[in-house]
Coordinates of C-alpha atoms in Angstrom, one line a residue:
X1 CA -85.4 -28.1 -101.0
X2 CA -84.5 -29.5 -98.0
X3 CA -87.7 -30.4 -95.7
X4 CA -87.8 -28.1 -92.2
X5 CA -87.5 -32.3 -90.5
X6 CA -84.5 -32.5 -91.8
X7 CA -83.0 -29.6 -91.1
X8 CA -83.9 -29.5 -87.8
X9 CA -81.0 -31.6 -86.1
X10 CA -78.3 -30.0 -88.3
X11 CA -79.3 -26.4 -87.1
X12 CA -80.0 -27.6 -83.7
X13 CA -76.3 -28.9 -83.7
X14 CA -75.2 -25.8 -85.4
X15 CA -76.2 -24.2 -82.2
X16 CA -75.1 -26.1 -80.0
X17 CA -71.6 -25.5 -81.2
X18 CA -71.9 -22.2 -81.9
X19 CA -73.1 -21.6 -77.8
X20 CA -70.3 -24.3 -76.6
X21 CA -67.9 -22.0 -79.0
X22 CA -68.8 -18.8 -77.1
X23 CA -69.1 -20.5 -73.8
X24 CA -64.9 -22.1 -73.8
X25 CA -64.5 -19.0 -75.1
X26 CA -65.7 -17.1 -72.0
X27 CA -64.0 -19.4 -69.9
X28 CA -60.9 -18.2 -67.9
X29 CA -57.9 -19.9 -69.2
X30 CA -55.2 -22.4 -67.1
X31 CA -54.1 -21.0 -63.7
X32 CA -50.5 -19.2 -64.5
X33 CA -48.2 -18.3 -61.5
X34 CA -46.7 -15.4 -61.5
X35 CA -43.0 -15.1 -60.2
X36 CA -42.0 -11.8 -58.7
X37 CA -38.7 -10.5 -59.8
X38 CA -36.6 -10.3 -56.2
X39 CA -36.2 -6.1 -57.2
X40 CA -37.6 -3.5 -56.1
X41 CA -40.4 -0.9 -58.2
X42 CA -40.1 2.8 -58.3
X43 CA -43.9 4.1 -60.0
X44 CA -43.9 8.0 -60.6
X45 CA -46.6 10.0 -61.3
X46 CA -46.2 13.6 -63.1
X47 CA -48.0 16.1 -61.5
X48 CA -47.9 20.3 -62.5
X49 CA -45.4 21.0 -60.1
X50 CA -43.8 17.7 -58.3
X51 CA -43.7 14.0 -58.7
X52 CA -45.3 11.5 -56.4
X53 CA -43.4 7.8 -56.2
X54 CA -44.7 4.7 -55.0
X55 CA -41.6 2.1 -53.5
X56 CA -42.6 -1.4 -53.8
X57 CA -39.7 -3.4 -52.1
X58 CA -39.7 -6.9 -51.0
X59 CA -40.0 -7.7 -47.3
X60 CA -36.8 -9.9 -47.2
X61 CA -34.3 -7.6 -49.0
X62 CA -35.2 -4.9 -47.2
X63 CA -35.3 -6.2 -43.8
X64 CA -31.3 -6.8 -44.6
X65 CA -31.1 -4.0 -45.7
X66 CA -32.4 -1.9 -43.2
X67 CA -32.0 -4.2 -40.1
X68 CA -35.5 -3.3 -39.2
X69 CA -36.7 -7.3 -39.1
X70 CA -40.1 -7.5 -40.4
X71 CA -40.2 -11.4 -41.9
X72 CA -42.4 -12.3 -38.9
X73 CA -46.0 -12.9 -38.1
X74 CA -46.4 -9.8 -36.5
X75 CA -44.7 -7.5 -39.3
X76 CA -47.7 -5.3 -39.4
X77 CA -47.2 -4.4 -35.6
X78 CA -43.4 -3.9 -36.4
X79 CA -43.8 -2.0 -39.2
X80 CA -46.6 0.6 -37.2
X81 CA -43.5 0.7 -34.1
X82 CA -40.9 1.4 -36.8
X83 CA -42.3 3.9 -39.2
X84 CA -40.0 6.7 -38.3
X85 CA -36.8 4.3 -38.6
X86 CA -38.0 3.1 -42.0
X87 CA -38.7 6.7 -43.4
X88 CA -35.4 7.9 -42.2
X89 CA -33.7 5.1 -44.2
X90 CA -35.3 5.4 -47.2
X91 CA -35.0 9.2 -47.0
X92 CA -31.4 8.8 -46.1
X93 CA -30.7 6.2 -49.4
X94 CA -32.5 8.2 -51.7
X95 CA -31.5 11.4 -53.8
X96 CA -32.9 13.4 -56.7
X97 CA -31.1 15.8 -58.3
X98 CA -31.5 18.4 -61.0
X99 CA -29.0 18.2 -63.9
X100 CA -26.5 20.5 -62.6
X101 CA -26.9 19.2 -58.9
X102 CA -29.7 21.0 -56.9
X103 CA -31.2 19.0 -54.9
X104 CA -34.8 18.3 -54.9
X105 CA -37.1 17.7 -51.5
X106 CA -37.7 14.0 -51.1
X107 CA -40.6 13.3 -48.5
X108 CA -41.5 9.9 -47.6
X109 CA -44.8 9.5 -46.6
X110 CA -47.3 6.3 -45.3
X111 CA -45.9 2.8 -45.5
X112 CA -47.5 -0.3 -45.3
X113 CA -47.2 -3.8 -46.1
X114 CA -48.6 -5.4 -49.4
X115 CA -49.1 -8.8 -50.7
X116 CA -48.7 -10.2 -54.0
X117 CA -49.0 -13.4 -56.1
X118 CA -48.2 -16.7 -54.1
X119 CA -45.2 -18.5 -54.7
X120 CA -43.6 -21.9 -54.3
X121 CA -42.3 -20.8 -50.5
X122 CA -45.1 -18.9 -49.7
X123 CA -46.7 -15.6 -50.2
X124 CA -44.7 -12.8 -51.3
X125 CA -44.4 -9.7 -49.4
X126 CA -43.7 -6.1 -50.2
X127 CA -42.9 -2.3 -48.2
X128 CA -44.9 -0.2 -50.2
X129 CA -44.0 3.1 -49.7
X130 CA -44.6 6.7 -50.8
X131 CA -43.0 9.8 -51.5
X132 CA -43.7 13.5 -53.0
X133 CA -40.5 14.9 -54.7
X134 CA -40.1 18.6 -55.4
X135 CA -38.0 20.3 -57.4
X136 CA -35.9 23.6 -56.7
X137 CA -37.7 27.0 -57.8
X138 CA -36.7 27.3 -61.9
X139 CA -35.7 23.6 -61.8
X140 CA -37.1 21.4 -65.3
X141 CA -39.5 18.8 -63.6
X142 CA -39.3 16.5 -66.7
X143 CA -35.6 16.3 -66.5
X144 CA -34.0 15.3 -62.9
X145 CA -31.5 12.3 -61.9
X146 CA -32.2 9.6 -59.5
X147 CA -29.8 8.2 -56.8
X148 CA -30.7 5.2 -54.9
X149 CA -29.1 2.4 -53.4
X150 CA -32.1 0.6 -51.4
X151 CA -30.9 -2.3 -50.5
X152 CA -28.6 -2.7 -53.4
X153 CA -26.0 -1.2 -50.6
X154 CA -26.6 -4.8 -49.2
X155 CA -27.5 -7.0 -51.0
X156 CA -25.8 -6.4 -54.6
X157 CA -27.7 -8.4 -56.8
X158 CA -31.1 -6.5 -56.4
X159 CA -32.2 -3.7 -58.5
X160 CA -35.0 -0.6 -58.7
X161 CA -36.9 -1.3 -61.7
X162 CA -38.5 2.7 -62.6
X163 CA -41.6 3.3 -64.0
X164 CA -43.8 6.0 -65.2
X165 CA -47.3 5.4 -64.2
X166 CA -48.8 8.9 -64.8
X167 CA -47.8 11.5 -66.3
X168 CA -50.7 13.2 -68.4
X169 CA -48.9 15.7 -70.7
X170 CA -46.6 13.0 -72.1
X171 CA -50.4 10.8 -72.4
X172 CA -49.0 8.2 -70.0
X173 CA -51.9 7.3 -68.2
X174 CA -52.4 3.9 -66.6
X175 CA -54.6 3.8 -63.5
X176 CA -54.9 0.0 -63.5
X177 CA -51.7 0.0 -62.0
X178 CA -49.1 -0.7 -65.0
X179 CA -46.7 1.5 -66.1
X180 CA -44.0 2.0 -68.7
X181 CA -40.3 1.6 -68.0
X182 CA -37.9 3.9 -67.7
X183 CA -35.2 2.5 -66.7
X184 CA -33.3 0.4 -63.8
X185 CA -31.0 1.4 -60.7
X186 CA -28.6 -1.8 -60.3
X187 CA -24.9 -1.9 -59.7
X188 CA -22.6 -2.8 -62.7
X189 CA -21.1 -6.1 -62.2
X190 CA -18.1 -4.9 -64.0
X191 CA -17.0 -1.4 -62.3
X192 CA -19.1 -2.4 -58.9
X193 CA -20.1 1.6 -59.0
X194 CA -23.8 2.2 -58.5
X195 CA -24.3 4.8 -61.6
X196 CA -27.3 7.6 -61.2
X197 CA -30.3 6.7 -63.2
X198 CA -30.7 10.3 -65.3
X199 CA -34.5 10.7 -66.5
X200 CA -35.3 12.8 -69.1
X201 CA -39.7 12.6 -69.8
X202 CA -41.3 13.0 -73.6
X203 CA -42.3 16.6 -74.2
X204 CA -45.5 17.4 -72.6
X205 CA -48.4 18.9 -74.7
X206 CA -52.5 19.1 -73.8
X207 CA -53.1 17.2 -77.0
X208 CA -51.3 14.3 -75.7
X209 CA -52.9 14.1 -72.6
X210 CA -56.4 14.9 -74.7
X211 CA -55.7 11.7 -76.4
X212 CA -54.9 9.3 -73.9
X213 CA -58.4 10.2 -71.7
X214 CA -60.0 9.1 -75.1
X215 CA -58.3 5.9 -74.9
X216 CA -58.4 5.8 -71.2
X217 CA -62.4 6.4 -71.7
X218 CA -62.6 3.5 -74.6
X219 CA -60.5 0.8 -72.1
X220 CA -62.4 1.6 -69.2
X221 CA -65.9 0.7 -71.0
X222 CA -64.0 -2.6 -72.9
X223 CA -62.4 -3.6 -70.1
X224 CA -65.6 -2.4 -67.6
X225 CA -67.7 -5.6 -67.9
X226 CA -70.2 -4.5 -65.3
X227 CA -70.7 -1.0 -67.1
X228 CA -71.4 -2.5 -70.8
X229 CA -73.6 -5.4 -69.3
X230 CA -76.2 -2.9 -67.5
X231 CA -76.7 -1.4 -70.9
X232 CA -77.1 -4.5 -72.6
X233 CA -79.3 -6.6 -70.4
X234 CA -81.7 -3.0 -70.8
X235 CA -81.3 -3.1 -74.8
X236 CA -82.8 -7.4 -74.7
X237 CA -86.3 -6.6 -74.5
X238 CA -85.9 -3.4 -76.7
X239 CA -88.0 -5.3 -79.7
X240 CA -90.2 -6.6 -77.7
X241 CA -94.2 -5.8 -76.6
X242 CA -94.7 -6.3 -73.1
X243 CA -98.4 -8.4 -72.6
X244 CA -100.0 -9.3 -69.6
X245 CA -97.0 -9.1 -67.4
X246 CA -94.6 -11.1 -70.3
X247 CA -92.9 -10.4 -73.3
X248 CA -94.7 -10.8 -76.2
X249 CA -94.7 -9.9 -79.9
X250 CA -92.1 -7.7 -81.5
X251 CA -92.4 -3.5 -82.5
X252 CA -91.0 -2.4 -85.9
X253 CA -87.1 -2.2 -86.8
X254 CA -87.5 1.7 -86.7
X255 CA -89.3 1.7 -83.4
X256 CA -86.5 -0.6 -82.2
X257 CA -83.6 1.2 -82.9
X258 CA -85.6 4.6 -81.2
X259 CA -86.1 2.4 -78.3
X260 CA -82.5 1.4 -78.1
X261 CA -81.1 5.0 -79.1
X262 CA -83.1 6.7 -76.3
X263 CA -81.9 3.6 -73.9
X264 CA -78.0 4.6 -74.7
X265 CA -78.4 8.3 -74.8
X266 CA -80.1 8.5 -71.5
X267 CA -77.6 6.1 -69.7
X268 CA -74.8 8.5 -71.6
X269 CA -76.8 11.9 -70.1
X270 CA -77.0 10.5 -66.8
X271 CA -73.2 9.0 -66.2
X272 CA -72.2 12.2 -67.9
X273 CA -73.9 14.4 -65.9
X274 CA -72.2 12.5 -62.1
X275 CA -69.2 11.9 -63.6
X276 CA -68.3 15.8 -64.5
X277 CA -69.8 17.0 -60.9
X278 CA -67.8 13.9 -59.2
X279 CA -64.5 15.1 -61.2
X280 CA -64.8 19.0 -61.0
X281 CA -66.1 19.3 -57.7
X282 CA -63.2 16.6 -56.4
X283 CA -65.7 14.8 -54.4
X284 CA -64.5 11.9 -52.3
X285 CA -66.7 9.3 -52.7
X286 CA -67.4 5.5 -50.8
X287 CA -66.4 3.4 -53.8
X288 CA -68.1 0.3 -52.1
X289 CA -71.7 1.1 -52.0
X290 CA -71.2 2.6 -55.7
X291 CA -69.9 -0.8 -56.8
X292 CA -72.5 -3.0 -55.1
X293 CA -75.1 -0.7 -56.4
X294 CA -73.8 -1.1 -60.0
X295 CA -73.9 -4.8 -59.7
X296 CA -77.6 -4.2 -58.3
X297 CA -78.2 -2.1 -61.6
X298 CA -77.5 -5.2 -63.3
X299 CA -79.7 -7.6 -61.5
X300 CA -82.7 -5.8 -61.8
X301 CA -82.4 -5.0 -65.4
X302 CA -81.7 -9.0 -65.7
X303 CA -84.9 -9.6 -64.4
X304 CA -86.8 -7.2 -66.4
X305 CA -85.6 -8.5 -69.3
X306 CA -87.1 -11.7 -67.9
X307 CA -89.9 -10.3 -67.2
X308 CA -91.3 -6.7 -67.5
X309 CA -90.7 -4.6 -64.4
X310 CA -90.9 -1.4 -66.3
X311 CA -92.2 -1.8 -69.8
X312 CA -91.6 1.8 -72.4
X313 CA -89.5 3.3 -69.1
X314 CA -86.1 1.4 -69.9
X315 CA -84.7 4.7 -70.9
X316 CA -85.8 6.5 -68.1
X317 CA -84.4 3.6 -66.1
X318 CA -81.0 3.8 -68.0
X319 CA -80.6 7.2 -67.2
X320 CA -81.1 7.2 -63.2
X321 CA -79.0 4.0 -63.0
X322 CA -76.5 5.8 -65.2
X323 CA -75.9 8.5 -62.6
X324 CA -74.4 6.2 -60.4
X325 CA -72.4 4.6 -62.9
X326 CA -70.8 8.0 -63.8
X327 CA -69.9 7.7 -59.7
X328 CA -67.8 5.2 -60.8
X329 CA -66.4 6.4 -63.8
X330 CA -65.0 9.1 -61.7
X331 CA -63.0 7.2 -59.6
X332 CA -60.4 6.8 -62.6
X333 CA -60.2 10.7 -63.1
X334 CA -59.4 11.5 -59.2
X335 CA -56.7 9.2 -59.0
X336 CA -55.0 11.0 -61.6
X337 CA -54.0 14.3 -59.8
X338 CA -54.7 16.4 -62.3
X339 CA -54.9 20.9 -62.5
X340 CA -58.2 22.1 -63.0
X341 CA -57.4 22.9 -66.8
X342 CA -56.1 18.6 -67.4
X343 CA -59.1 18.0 -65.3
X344 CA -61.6 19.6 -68.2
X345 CA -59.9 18.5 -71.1
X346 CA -59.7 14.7 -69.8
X347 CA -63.4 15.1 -68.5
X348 CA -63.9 15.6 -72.4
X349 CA -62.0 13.3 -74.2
X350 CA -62.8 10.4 -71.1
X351 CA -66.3 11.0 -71.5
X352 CA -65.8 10.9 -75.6
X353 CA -63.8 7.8 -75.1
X354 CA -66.7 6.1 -73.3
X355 CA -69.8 6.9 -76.1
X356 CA -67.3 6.1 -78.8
X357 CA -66.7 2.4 -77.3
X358 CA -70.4 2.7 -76.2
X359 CA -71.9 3.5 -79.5
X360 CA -69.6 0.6 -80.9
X361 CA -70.9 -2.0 -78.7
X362 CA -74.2 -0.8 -79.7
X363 CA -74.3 -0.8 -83.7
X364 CA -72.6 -4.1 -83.8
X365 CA -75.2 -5.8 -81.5
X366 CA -78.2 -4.5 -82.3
X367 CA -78.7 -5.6 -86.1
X368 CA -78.1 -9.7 -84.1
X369 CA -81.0 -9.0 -81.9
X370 CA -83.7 -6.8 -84.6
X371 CA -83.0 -10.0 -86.6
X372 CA -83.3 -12.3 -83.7
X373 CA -86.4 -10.9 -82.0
X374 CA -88.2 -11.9 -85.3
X375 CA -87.6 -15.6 -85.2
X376 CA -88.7 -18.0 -82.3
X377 CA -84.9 -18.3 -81.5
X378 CA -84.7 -14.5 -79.2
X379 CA -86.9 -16.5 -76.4
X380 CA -83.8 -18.5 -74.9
X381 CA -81.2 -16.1 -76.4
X382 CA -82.9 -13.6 -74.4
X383 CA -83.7 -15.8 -71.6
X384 CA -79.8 -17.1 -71.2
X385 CA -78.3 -13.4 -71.4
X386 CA -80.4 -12.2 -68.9
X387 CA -79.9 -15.2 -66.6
X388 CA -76.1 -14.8 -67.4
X389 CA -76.5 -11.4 -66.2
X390 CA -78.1 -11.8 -63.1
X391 CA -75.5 -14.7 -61.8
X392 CA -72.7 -12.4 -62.8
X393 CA -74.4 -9.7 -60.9
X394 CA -74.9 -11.5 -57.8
X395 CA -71.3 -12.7 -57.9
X396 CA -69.8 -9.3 -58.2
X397 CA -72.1 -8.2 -55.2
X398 CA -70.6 -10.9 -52.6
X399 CA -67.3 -9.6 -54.1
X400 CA -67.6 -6.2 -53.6
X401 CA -69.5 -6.4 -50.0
X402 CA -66.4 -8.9 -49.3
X403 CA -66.8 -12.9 -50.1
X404 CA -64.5 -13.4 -53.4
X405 CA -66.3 -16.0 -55.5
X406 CA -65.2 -17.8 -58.8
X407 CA -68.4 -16.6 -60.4
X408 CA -67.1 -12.5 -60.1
X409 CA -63.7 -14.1 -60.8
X410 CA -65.0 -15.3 -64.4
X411 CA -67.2 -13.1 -64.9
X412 CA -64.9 -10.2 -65.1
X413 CA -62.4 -12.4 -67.2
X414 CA -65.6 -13.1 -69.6
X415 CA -65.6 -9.3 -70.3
X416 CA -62.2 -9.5 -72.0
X417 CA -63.9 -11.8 -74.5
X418 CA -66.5 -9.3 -75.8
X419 CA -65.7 -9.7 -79.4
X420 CA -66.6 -13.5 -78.8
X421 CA -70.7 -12.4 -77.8
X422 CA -70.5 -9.9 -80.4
X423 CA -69.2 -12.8 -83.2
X424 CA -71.5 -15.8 -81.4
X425 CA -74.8 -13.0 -81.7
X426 CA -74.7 -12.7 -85.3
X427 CA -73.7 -16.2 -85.9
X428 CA -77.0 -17.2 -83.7
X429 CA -79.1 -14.7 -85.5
X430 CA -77.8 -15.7 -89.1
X431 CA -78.6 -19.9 -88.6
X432 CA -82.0 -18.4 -86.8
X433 CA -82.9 -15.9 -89.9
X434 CA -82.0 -19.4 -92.3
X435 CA -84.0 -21.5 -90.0
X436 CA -87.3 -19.2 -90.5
X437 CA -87.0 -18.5 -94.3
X438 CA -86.7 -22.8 -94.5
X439 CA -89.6 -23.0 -92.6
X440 CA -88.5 -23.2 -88.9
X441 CA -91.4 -21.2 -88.3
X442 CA -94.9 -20.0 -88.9
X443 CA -95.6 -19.2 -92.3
X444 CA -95.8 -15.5 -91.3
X445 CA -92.8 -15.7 -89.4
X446 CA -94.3 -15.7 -86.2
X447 CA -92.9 -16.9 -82.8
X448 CA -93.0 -18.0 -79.4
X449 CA -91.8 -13.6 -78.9
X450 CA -94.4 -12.5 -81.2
X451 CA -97.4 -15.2 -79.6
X452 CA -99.9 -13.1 -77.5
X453 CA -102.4 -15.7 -75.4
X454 CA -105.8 -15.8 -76.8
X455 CA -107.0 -15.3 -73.4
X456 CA -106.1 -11.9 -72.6
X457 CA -108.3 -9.6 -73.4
X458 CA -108.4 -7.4 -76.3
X459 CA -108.4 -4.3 -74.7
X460 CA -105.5 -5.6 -72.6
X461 CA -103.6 -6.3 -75.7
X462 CA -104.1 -2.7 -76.9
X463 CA -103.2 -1.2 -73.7
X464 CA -100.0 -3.7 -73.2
X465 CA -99.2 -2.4 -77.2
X466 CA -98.8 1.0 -76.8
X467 CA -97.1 1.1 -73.1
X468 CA -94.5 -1.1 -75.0
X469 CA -93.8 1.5 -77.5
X470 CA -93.7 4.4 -75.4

């Protein structure tokens, strides 16, 4: 058998690559430019009885379109002084029609000026404007026609790309601000007639809409970086034995996985209970402070597991943070515009969505870190997460309160690479369970975790023993 000398610079390679593996993986890839198409975007949202739009048109087409000039430096100030003009155009170049001809009410509401992706000549500008369209008493609000020629009157090579960004009994639901296609507004080249765009939206049912707040509710926590790394940062120490004001020694698998059950059902309680009386009582809420606070949530369970702050109260802790983070979870719900029946039915399946993706996260990491916590490898696994943690946190602090920072920037593209932690975990702790059976550690598998110093009192020991299995 091989001696533990020798093995020692293989496995300490092993790891090496294993961490650099994760690390590249983490990393955001090469800078890509986007190029917006010159076209305008028509977003729709389904509501119970009308349909909301959002115009995004470009700053240049439109200007020629509508003569109101706004390529200048002072567009902002132009566009304040020429609301009304703008709203009467758009209002004027814009119909929608049932499908035997009764008009609907268009009403075009705020405007203001976005910007998007830089390109070669600059940034690129956009009218974003919105409107509330109602259909005629009897009228089929799944089944209307569209007539537009914004700035295709002038300028004949543009188009209205249309999109369905909400629309919760057909389970369309995309609040980061995608949408599905539905069709485009452009002038044939052949007949040079601008045809109608006639819409016609999938059947609607509540199971539909059921559905898609489950897989809303499973994105949210996958794509949610901030929300899954609170929970995990608390679940680190989990195995561990807090002693004289350190970690030390590890508690029992069974005692481990009460510890991190109670962590995950308290968070799951508390977010649950803010995120239902945020959603059903329609509560506006500040979404800054909520953010920063999240991030703080972070930081300071990063530092516990560095050291114990409050040792056998982690699930208390999970459960008070978690309130706020339900704060945030209903942020997604209230953009949706939904009755107070859709409201309750995607308060379920959201909510379900969430533990589902939550519970996952947990059963595949915490068999890496029982095993880990037993070998003298958990100390800088532990130690590096928790670090990790609490730089990512700070970053998305500065972002949130204002100062954008590469360090938010890659730490919210690191949470796209989940799987990669998940995969680089059990890797770590299946060279570190090798590397003890070899003889990488103490003969009774003891660590630098497990290690309590000789110089703390016995009665100390006791006391630090059972408040870390409370």
């Amino acid at each position: 058998m091989p001696s533990t000398f020798a093995l020692r610079p293989f496995l300490g390679r092993s790891v090496t690559v294993v961490a650099a593996a994760v690390f590249l993986a983490l990393l955001p890839g090469a800078p890509t430019w986007a190029h917006p198409m010159p076209n305008s975007i028509m977003q729709l949202d389904v509501l119970s009885d009308s349909l909301t739009a959002e115009l995004q048109i470009p700053v240049d087409d439109l200007s020629i379109a509508s003569g109101v000039e706004l390529r200048r430096v002072d567009a902002n100030d132009v566009l304040t002084r020429r609301a009304t003009d703008l709203q009467d155009y758009l209002a004027r170049h814009l119909a929608v029609t049932t499908t035997d001809g009764r008009l609907w009410i268009v009403k075009v509401g705020q405007l203001h000026l976005g910007e998007a992706e830089q390109t070669a000549t600059g940034p690129y500008r956009e009218v974003i404007a919105h409107a509330t369209w109602t259909p005629p008493a009897g009228a089929d609000i799944r089944r209307f026609v569209v007539a537009a020629d914004l700035v295709v009157h002038e300028v004949v090579t543009h188009s209205i790309v249309v999109t369905i960004h909400n629309d919760w009994g057909a389970g369309e639901v995309a609040h980061d601000g995608a949408g599905t296609q539905i069709g485009i507004i452009a002038e044939d080249t052949r007949t040079m007639n601008l045809e109608p765009l006639m819409i016609e939206l999938d059947r609607a049912s509540t199971w539909r809409g059921f559905t898609a707040m489950v897989h809303l509710g499973t994105e949210h926590i996958a794509s949610g970086t901030d929300h899954l790394l609170f929970l995990l940062v608390l679940l680190l120490p989990a195995p561990l034995i807090a002693v004289g004001g350190r970690w030390r020694g590890a508690v029992s698998t069974k005692r481990t996985i009460i510890r991190m059950t109670r962590i995950t059902l308290a968070f799951t309680l508390g977010h649950s209970l803010t995120l239902a009386l945020s959603a059903l009582g329609r509560l506006q809420l500040p979404a800054t402070p909520i953010e920063v606070f999240i991030s703080l949530s972070i930081l300071i369970g990063a530092v516990h597991a560095l050291r114990p702050l409050f040792p056998g109260r982690e699930a208390l802790t999970a459960g008070l943070f978690g309130l706020v983070h339900g704060m945030a979870f209903s942020f997604t719900l209230a953009e949706l515009g939904l009755t107070t029946s859709q409201l309750i039915l995607s308060l379920l399946g959201f909510n379900l969505g969430i533990e589902l993706m939550q519970l996952g996260v947990v059963l595949l990491t915490l068999p890496s870190l029982v095993v880990l916590s037993r070998t003298n490898w958990y100390r800088p696994v532990r130690v590096l997460g928790a670090l990790c943690a609490a730089l990512a946190s700070i970053g998305w602090i500065l972002a949130r309160v204002g100062v954008p920072n590469p360090v938010a920037t890659l730490a919210d593209q690191a949470g796209q690479s989940g799987i990669v932690v998940v995969i680089g975990l059990a890797v770590l702790a299946a060279l570190a369970f090798a590397w003890q059976k070899r003889g990488g550690g103490d003969a009774n598998g003891s660590s630098a975790e497990h290690t309590t110093p000789t110089s703390a009192p016995s009665s100390d020991m006791g006391t630090a023993a059972r408040i870390g299995d409370i």
